[in-house]
Short mmCIF file of C-alpha atoms in Angstrom, two decimals:
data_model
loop_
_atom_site.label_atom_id
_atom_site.label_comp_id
_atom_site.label_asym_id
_atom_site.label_seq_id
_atom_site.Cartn_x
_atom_site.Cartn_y
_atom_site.Cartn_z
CA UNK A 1 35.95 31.74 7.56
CA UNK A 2 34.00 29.50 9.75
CA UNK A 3 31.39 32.07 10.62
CA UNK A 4 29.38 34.15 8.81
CA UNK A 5 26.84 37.17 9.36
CA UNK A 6 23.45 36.74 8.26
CA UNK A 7 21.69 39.57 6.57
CA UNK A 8 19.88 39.84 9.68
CA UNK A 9 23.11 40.77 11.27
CA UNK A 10 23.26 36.79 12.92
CA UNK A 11 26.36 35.37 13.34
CA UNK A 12 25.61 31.63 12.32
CA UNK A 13 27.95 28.69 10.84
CA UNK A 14 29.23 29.20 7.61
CA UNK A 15 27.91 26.07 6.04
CA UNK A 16 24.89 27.70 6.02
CA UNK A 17 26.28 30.20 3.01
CA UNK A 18 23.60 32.49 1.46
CA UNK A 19 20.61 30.57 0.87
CA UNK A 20 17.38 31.50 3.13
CA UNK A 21 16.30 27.33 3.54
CA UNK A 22 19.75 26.44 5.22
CA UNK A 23 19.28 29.48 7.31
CA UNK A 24 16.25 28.66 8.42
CA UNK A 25 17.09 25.11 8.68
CA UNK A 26 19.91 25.87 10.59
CA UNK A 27 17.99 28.61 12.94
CA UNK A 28 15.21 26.38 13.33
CA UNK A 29 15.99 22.43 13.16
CA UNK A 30 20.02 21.69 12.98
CA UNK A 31 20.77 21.27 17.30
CA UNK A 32 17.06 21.33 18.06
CA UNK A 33 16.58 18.01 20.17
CA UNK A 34 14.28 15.53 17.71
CA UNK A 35 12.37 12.96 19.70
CA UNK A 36 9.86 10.89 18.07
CA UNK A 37 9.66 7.32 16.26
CA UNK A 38 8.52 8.97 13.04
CA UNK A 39 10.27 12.00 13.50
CA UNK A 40 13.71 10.03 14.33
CA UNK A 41 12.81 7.72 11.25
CA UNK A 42 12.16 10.39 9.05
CA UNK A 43 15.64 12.16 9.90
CA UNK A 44 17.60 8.37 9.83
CA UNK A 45 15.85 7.90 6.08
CA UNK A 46 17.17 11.47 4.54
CA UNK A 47 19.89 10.95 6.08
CA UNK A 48 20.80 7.87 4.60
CA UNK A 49 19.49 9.70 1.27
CA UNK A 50 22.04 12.54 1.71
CA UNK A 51 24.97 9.91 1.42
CA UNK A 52 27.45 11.35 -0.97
CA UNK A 53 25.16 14.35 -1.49
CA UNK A 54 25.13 17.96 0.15
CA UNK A 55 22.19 18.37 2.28
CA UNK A 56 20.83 21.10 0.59
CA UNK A 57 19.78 18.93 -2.09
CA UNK A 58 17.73 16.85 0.43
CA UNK A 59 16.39 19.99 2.37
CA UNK A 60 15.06 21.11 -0.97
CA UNK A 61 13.64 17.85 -1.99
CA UNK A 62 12.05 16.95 1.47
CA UNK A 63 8.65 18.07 0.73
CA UNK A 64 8.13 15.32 -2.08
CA UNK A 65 9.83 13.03 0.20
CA UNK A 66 7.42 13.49 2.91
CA UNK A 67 4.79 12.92 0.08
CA UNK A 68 6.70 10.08 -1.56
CA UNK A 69 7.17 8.34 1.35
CA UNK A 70 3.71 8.59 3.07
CA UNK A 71 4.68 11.42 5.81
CA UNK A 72 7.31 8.77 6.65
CA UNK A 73 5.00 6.72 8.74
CA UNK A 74 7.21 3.66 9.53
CA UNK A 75 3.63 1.17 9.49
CA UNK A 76 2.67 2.44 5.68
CA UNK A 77 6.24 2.99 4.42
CA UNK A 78 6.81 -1.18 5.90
CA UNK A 79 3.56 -1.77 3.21
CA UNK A 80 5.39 -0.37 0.68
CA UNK A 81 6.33 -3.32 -2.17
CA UNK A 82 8.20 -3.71 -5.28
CA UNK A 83 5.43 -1.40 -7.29
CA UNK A 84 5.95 1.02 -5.01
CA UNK A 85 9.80 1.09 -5.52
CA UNK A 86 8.98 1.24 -8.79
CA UNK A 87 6.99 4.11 -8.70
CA UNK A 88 9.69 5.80 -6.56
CA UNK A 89 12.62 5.44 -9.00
CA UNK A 90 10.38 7.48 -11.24
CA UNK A 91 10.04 10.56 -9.25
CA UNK A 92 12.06 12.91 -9.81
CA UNK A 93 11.10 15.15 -7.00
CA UNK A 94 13.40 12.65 -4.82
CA UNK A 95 16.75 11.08 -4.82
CA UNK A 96 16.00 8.14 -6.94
CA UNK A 97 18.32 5.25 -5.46
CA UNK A 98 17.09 2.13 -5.37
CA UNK A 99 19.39 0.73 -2.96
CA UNK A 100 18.63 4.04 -0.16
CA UNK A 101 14.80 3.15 -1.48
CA UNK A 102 14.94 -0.35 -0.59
CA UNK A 103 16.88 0.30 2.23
CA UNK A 104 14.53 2.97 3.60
CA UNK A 105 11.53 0.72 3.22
CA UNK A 106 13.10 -2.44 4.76
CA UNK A 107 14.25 0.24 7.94
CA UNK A 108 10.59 1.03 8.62
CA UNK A 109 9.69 -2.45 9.20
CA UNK A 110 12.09 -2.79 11.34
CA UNK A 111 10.84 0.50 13.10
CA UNK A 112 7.71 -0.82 12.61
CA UNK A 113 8.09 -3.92 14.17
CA UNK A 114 9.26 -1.91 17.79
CA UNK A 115 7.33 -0.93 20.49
CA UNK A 116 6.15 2.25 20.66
CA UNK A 117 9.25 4.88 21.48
CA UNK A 118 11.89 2.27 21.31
CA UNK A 119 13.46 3.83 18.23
CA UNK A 120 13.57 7.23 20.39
CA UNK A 121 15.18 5.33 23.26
CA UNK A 122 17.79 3.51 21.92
CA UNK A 123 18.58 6.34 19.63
CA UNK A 124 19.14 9.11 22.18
CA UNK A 125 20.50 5.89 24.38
CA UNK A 126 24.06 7.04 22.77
CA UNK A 127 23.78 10.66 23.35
CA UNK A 128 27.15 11.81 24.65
CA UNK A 129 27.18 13.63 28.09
CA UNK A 130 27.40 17.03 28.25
CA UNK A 131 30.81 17.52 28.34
CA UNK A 132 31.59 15.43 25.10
CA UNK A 133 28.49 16.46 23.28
CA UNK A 134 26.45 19.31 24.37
CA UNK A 135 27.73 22.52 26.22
CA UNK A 136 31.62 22.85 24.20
CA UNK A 137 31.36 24.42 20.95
CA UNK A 138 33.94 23.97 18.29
CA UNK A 139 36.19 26.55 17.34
CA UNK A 140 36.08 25.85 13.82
CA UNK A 141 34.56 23.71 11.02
CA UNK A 142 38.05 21.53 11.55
CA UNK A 143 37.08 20.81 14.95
CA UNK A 144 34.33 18.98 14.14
CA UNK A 145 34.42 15.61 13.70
CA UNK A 146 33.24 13.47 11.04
CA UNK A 147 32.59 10.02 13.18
CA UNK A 148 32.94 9.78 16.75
CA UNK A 149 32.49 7.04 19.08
CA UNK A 150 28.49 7.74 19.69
CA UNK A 151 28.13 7.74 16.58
CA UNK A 152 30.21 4.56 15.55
CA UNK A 153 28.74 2.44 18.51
CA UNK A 154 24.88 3.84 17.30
CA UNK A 155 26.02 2.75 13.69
CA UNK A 156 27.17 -0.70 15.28
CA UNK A 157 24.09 -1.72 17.32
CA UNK A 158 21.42 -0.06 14.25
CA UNK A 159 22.66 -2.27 11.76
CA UNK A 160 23.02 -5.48 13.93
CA UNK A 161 19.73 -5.13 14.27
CA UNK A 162 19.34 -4.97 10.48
CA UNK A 163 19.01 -1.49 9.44
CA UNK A 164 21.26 0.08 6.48
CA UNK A 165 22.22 2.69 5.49
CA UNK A 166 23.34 4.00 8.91
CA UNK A 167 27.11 3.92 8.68
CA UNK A 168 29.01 6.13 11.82
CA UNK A 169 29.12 9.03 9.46
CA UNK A 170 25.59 9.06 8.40
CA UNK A 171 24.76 8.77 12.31
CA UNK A 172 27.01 11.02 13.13
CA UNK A 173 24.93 13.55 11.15
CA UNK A 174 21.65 12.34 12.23
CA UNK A 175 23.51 12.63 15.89
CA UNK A 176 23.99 16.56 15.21
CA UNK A 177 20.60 17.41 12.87
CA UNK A 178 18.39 15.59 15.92
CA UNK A 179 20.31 17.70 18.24
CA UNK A 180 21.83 14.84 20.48
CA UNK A 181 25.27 16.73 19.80
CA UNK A 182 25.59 20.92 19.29
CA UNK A 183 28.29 21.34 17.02
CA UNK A 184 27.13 25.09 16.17
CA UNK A 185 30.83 26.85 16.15
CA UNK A 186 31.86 29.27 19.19
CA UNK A 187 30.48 32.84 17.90
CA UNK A 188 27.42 31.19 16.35
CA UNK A 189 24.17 33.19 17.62
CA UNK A 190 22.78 29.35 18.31
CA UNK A 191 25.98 28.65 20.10
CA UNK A 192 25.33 31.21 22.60
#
């Protein structure tokens, strides 16, 4: 079963299960296009925290992350130092990693070190066209792909300009949560 009905009588992706945050989420944010330096960090940093994870677990701990990581403003998240990655392997409220910590911090220099909407630009730079992205909705949750070629060439140029934790996967999902690709399956209300 690919697709599901809502309580609300919505038809919506069955990934979404039974739990009102990842309807919402999905209702709300998942397909919605994302633009934004901060906004586009922000989404690149969980992300990279939801590696080997489900995203539930991030959606539910994104609050503390937005507090933990200063609203994810690339300029005071670049500040951060090694007390600070301290102090983030002790909260609990996030995923405590210190590689995806360290990682995350050492992306938002390099965010911070951009010109204002550059991240944006080259991001959605690797949007698919319509007809390979937006516009054709999978049948089923085995039509979508994991990794595509977007997402693989995004992965490519991020981390040759020295970002991690940005692999074609993890960009592949930033790809569909920022809404540069609409993988909401055929007979999903957003699909329509």
């Amino acid at each position: 079963m690919d697709v599901i009905t809502g309580p609300d009588g919505r038809s919506r992706c069955a990934w979404v299960g039974e739990d009102p945050e990842y309807r919402r989420y999905h209702d709300q944010e998942w397909g919605v296009a994302l633009h934004g330096d901060r906004a586009l960090f922000e989404k690149m940093s969980l992300e990279g925290f939801q590696a080997g994870l489900s995203w539930i677990t991030i959606l539910r701990k994104r609050p503390r992350f937005r507090e933990a990581f200063a609203g994810f403003d690339p300029l005071r998240v670049a500040a951060f130092g090694q007390t600070d990655v301290e102090r983030l392997m002790a909260d609990a409220g996030i995923v405590r990693n210190r590689s995806k910590i360290e990682a995350t911090i050492a992306n938002a220099a390099l965010v911070a070190d951009m010109a204002d909407g550059e991240l944006d630009r080259l991001i959605w730079s690797f949007a698919p066209s319509d007809s390979a992205g937006l516009g054709v909705h999978p049948a089923s949750m085995e039509d979508v792909p994991a990794v595509t070629p977007e997402s693989t060439a995004l992965s490519k140029e991020l981390r040759r300009r020295g970002f991690r934790f940005v692999g074609p996967t993890t960009v592949y999902a930033l790809m569909q949560s920022a809404g540069m690709v609409d993988d909401h399956l055929a007979g999903c209300w957003r699909a329509e």
